[in-house]
mmCIF file of C-alpha atoms in Angstrom:
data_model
loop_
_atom_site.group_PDB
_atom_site.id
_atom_site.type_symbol
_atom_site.label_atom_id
_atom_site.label_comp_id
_atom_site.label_asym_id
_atom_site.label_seq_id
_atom_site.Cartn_x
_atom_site.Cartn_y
_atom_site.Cartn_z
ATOM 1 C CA UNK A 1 0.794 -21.398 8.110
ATOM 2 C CA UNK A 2 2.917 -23.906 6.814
ATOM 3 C CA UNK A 3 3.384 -24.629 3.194
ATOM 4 C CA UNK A 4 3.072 -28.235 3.169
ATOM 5 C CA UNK A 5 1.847 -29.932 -0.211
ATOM 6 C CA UNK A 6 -1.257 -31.465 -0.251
ATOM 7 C CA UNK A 7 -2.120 -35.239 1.003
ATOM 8 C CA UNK A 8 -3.260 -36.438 -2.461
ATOM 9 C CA UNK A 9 0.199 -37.217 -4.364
ATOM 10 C CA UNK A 10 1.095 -36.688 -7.945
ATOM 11 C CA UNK A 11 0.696 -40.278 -10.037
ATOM 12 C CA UNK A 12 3.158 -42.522 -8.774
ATOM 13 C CA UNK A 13 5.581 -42.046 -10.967
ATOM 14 C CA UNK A 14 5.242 -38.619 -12.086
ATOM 15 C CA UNK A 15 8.958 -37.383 -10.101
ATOM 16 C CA UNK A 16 9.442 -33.724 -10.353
ATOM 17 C CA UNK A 17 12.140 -32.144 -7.772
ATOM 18 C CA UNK A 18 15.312 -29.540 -8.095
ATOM 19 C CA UNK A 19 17.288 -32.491 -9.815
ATOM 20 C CA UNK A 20 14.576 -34.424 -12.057
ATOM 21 C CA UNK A 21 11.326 -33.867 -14.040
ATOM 22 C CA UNK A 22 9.394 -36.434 -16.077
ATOM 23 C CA UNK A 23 6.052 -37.406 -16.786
ATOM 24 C CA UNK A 24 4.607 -40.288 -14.804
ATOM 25 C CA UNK A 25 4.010 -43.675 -17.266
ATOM 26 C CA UNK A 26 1.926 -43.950 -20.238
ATOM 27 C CA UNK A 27 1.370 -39.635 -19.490
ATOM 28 C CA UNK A 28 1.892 -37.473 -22.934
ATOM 29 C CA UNK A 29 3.259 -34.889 -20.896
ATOM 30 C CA UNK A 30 3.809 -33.402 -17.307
ATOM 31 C CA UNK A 31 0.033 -32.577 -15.454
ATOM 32 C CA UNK A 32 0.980 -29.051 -14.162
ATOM 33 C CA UNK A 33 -2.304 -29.494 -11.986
ATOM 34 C CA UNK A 34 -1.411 -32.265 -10.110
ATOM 35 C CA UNK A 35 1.672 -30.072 -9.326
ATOM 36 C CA UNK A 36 -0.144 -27.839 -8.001
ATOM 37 C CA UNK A 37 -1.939 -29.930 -6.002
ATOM 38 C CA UNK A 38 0.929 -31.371 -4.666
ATOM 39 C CA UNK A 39 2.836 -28.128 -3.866
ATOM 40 C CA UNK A 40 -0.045 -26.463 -2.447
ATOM 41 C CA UNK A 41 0.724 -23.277 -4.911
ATOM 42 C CA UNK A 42 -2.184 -21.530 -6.760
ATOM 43 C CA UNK A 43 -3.072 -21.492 -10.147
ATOM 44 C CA UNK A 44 -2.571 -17.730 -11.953
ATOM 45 C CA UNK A 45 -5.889 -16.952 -13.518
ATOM 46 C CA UNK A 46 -7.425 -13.959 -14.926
ATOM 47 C CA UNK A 47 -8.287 -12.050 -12.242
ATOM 48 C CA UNK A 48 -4.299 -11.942 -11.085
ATOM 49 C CA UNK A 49 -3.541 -10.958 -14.719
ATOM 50 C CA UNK A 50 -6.194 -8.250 -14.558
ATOM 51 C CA UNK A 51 -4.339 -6.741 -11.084
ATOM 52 C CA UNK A 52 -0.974 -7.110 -12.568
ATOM 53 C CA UNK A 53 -1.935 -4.711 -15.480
ATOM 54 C CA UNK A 54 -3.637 -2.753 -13.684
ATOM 55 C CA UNK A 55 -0.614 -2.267 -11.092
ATOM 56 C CA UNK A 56 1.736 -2.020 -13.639
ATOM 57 C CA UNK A 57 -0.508 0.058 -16.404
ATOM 58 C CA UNK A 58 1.102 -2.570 -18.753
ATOM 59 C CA UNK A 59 -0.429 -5.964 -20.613
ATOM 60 C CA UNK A 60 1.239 -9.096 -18.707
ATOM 61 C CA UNK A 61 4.440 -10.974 -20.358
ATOM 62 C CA UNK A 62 2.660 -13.006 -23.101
ATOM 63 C CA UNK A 63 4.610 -15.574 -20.600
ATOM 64 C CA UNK A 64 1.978 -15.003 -18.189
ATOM 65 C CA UNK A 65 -0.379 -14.756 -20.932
ATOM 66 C CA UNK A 66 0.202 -17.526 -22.293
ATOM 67 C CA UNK A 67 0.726 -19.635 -19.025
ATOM 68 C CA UNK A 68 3.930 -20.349 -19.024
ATOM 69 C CA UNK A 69 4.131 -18.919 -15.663
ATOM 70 C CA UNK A 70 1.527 -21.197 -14.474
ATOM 71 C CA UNK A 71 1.603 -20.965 -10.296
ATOM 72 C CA UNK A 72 2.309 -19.193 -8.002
ATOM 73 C CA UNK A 73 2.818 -18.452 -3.911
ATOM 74 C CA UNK A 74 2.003 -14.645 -2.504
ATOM 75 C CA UNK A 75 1.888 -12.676 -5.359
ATOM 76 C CA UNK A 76 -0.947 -10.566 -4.114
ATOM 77 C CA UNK A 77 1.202 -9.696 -1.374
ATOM 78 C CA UNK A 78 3.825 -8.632 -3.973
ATOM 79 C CA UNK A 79 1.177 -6.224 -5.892
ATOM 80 C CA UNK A 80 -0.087 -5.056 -1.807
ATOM 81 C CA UNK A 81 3.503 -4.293 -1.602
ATOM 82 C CA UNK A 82 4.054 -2.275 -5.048
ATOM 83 C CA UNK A 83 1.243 -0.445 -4.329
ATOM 84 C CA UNK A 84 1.763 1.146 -0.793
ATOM 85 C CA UNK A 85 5.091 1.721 -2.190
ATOM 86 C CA UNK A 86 6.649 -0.498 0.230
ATOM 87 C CA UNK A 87 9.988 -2.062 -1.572
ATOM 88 C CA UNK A 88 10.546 -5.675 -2.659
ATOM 89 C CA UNK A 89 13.582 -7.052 -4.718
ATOM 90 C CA UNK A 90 14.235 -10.009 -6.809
ATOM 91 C CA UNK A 91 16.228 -13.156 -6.998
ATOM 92 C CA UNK A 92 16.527 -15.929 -9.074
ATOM 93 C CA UNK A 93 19.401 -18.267 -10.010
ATOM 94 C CA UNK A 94 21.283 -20.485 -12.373
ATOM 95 C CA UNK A 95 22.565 -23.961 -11.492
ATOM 96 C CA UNK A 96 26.012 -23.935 -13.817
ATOM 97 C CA UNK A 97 26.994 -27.247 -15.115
ATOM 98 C CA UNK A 98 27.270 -27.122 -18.597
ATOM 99 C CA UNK A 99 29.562 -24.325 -20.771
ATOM 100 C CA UNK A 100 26.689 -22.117 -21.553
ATOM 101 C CA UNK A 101 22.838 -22.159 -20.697
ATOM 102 C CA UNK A 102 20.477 -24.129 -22.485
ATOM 103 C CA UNK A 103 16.902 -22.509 -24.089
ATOM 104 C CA UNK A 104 14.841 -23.719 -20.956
ATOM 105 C CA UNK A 105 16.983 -22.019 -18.913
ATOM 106 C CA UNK A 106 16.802 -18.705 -20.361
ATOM 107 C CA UNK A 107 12.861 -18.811 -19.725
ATOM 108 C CA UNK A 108 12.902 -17.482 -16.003
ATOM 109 C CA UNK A 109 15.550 -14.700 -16.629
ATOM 110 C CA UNK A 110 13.271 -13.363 -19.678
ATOM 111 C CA UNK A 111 10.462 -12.979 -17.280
ATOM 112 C CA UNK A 112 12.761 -11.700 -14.964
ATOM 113 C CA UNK A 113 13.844 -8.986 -16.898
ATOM 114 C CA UNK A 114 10.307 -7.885 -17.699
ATOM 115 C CA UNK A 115 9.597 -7.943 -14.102
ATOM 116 C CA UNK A 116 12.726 -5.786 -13.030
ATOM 117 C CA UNK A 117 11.641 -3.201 -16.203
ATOM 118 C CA UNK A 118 7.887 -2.678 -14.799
ATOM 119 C CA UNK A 119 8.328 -2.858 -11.161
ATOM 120 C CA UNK A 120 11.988 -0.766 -11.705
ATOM 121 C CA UNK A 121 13.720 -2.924 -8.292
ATOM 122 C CA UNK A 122 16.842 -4.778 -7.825
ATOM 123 C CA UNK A 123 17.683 -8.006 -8.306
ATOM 124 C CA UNK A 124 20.067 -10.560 -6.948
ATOM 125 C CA UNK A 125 21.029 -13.594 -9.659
ATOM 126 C CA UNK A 126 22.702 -16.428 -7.027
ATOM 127 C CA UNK A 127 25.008 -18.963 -9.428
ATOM 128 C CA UNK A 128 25.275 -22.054 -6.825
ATOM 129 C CA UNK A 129 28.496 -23.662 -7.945
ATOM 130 C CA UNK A 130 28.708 -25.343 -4.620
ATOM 131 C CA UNK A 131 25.679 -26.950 -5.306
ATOM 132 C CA UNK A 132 27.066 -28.276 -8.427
ATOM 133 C CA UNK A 133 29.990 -29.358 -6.699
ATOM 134 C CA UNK A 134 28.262 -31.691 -4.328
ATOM 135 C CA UNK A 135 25.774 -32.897 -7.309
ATOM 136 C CA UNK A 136 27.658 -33.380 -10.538
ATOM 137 C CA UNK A 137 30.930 -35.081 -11.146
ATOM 138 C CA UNK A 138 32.878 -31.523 -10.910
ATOM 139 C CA UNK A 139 36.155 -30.217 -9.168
ATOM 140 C CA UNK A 140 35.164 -26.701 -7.335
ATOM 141 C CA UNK A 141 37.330 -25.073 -10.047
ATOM 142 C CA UNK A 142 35.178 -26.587 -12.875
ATOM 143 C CA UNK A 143 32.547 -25.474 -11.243
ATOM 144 C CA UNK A 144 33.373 -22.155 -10.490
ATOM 145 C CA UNK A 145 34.484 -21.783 -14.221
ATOM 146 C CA UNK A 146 30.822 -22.827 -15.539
ATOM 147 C CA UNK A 147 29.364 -20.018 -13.357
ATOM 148 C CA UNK A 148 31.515 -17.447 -15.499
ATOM 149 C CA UNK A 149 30.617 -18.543 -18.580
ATOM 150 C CA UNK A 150 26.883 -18.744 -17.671
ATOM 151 C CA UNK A 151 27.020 -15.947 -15.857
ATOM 152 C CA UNK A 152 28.130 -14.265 -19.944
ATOM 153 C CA UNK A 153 24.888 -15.589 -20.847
ATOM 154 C CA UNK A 154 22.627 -14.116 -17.701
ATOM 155 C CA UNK A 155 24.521 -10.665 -18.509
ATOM 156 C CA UNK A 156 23.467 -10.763 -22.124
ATOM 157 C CA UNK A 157 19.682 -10.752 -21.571
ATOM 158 C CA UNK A 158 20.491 -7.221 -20.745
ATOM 159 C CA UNK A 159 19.547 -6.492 -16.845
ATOM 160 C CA UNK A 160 19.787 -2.779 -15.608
ATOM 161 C CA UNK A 161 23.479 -2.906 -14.594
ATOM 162 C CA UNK A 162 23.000 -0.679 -11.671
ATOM 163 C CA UNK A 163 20.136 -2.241 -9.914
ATOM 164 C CA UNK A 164 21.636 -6.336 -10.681
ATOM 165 C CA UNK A 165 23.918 -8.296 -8.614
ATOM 166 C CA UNK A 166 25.251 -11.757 -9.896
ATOM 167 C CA UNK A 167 27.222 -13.788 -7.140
ATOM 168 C CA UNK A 168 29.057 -16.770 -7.405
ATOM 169 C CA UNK A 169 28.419 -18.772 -3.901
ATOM 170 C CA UNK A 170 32.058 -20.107 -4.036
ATOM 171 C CA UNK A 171 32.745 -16.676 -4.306
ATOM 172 C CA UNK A 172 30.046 -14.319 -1.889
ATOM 173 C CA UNK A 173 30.541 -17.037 1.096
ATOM 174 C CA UNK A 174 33.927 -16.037 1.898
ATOM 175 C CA UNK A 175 33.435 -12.461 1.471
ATOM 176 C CA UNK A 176 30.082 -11.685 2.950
ATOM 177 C CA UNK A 177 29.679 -12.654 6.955
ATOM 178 C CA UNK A 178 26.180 -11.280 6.963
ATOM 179 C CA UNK A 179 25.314 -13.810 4.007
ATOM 180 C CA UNK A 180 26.925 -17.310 6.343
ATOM 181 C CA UNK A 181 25.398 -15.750 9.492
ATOM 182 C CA UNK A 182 21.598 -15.916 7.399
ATOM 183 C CA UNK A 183 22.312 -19.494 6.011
ATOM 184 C CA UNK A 184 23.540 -20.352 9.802
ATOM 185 C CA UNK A 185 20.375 -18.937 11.047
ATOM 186 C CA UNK A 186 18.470 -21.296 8.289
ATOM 187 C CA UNK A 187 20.218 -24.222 8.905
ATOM 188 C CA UNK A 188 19.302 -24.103 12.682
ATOM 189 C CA UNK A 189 15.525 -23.572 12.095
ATOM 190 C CA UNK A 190 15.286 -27.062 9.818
ATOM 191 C CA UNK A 191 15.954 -30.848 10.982
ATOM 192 C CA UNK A 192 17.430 -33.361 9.472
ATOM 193 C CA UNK A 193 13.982 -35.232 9.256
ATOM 194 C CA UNK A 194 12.505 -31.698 7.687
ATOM 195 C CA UNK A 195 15.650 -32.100 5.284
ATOM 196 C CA UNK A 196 14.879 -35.712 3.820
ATOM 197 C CA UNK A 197 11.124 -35.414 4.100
ATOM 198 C CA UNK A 198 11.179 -32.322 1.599
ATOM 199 C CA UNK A 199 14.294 -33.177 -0.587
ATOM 200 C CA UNK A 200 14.783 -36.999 -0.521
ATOM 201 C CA UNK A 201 18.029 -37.574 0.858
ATOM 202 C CA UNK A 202 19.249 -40.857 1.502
ATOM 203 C CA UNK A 203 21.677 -41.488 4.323
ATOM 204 C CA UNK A 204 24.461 -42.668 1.615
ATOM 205 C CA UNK A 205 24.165 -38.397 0.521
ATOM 206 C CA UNK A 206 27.065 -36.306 1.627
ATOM 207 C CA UNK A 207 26.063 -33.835 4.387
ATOM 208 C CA UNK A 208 27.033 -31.195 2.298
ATOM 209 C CA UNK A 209 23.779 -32.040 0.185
ATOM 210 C CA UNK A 210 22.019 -31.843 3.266
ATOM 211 C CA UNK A 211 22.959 -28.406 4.432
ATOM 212 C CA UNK A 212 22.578 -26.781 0.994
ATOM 213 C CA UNK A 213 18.937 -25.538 1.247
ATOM 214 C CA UNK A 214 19.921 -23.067 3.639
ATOM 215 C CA UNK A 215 21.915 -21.281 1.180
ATOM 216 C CA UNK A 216 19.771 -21.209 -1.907
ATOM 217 C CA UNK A 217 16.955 -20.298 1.019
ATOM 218 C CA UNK A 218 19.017 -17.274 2.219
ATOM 219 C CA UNK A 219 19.071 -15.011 -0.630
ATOM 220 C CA UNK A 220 15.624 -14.600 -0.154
ATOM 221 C CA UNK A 221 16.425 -12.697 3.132
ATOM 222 C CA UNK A 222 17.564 -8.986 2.447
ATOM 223 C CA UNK A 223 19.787 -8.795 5.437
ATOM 224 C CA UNK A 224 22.176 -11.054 3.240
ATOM 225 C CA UNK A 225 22.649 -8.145 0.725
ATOM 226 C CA UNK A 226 24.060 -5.424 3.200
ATOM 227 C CA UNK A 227 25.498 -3.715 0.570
ATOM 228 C CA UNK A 228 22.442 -3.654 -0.914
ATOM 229 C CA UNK A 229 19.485 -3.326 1.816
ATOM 230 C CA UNK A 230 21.405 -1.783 4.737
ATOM 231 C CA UNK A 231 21.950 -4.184 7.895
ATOM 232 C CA UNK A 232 18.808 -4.312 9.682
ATOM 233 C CA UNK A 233 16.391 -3.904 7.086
ATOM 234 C CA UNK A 234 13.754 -6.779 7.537
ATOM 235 C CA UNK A 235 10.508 -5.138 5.856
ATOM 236 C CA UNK A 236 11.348 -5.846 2.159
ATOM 237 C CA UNK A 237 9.695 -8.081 0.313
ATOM 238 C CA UNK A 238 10.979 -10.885 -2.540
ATOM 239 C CA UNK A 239 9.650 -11.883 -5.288
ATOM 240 C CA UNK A 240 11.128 -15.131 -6.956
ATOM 241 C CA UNK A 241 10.845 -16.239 -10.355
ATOM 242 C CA UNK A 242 11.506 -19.737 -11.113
ATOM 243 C CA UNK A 243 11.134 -23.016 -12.684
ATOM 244 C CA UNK A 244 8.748 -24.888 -10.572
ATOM 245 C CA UNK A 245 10.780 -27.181 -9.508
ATOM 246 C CA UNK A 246 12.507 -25.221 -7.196
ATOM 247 C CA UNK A 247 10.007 -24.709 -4.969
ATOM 248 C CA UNK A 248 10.783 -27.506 -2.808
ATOM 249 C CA UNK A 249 13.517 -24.984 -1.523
ATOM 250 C CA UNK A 250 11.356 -21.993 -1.017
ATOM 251 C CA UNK A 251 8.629 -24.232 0.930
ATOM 252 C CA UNK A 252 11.281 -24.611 3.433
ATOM 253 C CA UNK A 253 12.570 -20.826 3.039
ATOM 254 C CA UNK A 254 8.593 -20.029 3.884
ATOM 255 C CA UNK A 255 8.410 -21.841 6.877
ATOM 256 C CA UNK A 256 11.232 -20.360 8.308
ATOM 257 C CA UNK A 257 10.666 -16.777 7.873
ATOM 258 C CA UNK A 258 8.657 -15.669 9.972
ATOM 259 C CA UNK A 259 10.827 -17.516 12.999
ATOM 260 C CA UNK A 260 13.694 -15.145 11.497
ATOM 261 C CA UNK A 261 11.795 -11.929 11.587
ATOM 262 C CA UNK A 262 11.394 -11.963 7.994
ATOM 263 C CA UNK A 263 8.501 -11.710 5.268
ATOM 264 C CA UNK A 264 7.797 -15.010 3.384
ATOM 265 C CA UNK A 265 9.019 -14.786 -0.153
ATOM 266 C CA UNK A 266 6.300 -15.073 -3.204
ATOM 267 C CA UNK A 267 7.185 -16.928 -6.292
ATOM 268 C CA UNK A 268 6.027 -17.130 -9.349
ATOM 269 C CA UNK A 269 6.217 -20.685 -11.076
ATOM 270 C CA UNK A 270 7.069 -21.918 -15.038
ATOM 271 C CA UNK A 271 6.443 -24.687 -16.407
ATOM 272 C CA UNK A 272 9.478 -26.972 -18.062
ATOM 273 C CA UNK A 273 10.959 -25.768 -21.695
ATOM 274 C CA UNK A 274 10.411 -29.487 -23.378
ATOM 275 C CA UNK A 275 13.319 -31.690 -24.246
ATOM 276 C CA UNK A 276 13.905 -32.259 -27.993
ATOM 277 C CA UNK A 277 12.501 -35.819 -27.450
ATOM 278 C CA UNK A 278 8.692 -34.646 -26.240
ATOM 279 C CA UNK A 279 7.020 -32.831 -23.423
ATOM 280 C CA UNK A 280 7.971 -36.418 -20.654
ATOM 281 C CA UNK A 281 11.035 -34.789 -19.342
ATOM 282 C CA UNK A 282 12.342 -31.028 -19.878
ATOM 283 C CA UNK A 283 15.342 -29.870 -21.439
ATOM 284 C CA UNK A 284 18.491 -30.736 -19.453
ATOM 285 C CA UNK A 285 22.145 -29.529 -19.410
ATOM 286 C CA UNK A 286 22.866 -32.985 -18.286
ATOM 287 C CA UNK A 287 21.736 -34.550 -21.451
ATOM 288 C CA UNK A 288 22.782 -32.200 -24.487
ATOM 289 C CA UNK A 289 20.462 -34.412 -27.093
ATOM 290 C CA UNK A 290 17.533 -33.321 -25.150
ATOM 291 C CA UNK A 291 18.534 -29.782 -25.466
ATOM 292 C CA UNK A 292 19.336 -26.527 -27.783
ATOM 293 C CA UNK A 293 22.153 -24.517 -26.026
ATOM 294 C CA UNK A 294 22.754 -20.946 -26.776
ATOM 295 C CA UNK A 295 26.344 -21.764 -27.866
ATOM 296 C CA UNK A 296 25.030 -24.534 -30.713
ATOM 297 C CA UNK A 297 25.615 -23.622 -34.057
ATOM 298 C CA UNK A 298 22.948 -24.225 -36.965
ATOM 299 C CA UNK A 299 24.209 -27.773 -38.110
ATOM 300 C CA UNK A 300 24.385 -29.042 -34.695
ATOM 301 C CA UNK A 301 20.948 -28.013 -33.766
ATOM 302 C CA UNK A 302 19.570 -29.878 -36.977
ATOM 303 C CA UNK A 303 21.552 -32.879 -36.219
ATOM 304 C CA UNK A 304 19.160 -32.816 -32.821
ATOM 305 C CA UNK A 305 16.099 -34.335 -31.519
ATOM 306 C CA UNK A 306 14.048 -37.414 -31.664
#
């Protein structure tokens, strides 16, 4: 089945996608249900908690706890998985366009790390300087810098060395056929139609905009790690954690597994690390008043804020 979001729509002006998130007018704050509604994700509630700890024999992040990691897609299938000792993997990302990563975007590799410490798997970390490229006002060598300096700060949360693989697109495209081949396949299985209806893009957008999905989609697919999985190894499961609005990307990576021969990826959804000025809009790298990055030193932080 599909994952298409549900016919009721979030308030009119309530815009949350991969490039903006803010409240809709007169709101206080982001309605995570309406979200929810409108992704067609499910709400984590006590009786996942209860089968996480029980799988794991550990008490849940206090992020889950504490419902920061709010939604989610599949997880069950995840804990199925864990279980039957069938093997799964990880991957999450970082979108670099500022010199270092701001608080809110240390959130999902946190939870991350927690996750790759109880379930002991590997994890793939995709840095998608190409997408920056085509978004922000960057040369592809700017771009490529920022993902080495945030990549510094992804290293320092202190993933298990041996089981964590951080790839610059710029750089894994050109060296890995079986990773082009997978966002081929991708970009086959989607229209142009499919494209705008699920990311907004105008016909003024560059195509490379409109071919992007299919690589942040592909990483999801194990038979782009060869080095990692083996070739032909279809059965293993991935789990992503990741700011919720990302999931526009991994509706359309859903949909097109199971035409590729592969599992659907589960996610697990946070909600947005608030910008300095109040809970309307998230903390952005775009807008360093709204933000408190992990190069600031003390003065500048105080000088912050509304």
């Amino acid at each position: 089945m599909a994952d298409t979001p549900a016919s009721d729509s979030v308030s009119e002006e309530q815009v949350v996608t991969p490039w903006v998130a803010k409240a809709g007018k007169g709101d206080v704050a982001i309605d995570y249900d309406k979200l929810i509604r409108q992704f067609g994700s499910q709400r984590i509630g006590d009786d996942l908690l209860q089968r996480i700890e029980k799988v794991t024999l550990q008490k849940p992040h206090h992020f889950l706890r504490r419902g920061i990691f709010f939604s989610h897609r599949d997880m069950h299938s995840i804990l199925d998985a864990y279980e039957a000792h069938k093997p799964f993997f990880l991957y999450t990302g970082r979108g670099p366009s500022s010199e270092s990563m701001h608080l809110g975007h240390l959130i999902p590799f946190l939870f991350t790390k927690y996750l790759q410490e109880v379930f002991d798997v590997p994890l793939v970390v995709q840095m998608t300087d190409d997408e920056k490229f085509l978004w922000k006002d960057l040369t592809v060598e700017e771009a490529h810098r920022l993902t080495i300096e945030n990549a510094k700060d992804i290293i320092a949360c202190g993933f298990d060395v041996n089981k964590t693989f951080i790839f610059s697109d710029l750089d894994y495209m050109s060296s890995s056929p079986a990773f082009y081949r997978n966002v081929l396949r991708i970009q086959k299985c989607v229209t142009v139609n499919q494209a705008k209806g699920i990311f907004g893009f105008a016909d003024t957008d560059c195509i490379g905009k409109i071919g992007f999905p299919a690589v942040q989609a592909a990483p999801a697919f194990s038979t782009t790690f060869p080095q990692i999985f083996g070739e032909k190894r279809k059965d293993i499961y991935c789990l992503i954690p990741c700011a919720i609005d990302q999931d526009p990307y991994f509706r359309m990576t859903r949909d097109v597994a199971p035409r590729l021969g592969f599992f659907k990826p589960a996610l697990l959804h946070s909600s947005f690390f608030p910008a300095l000025q109040g809970p309307q809009s998230k903390m952005s790298a775009s807008d360093a008043s709204s933000s408190i990055f992990l190069t600031d030193a003390p003065n500048e932080i105080k000088n912050k804020g509304p």
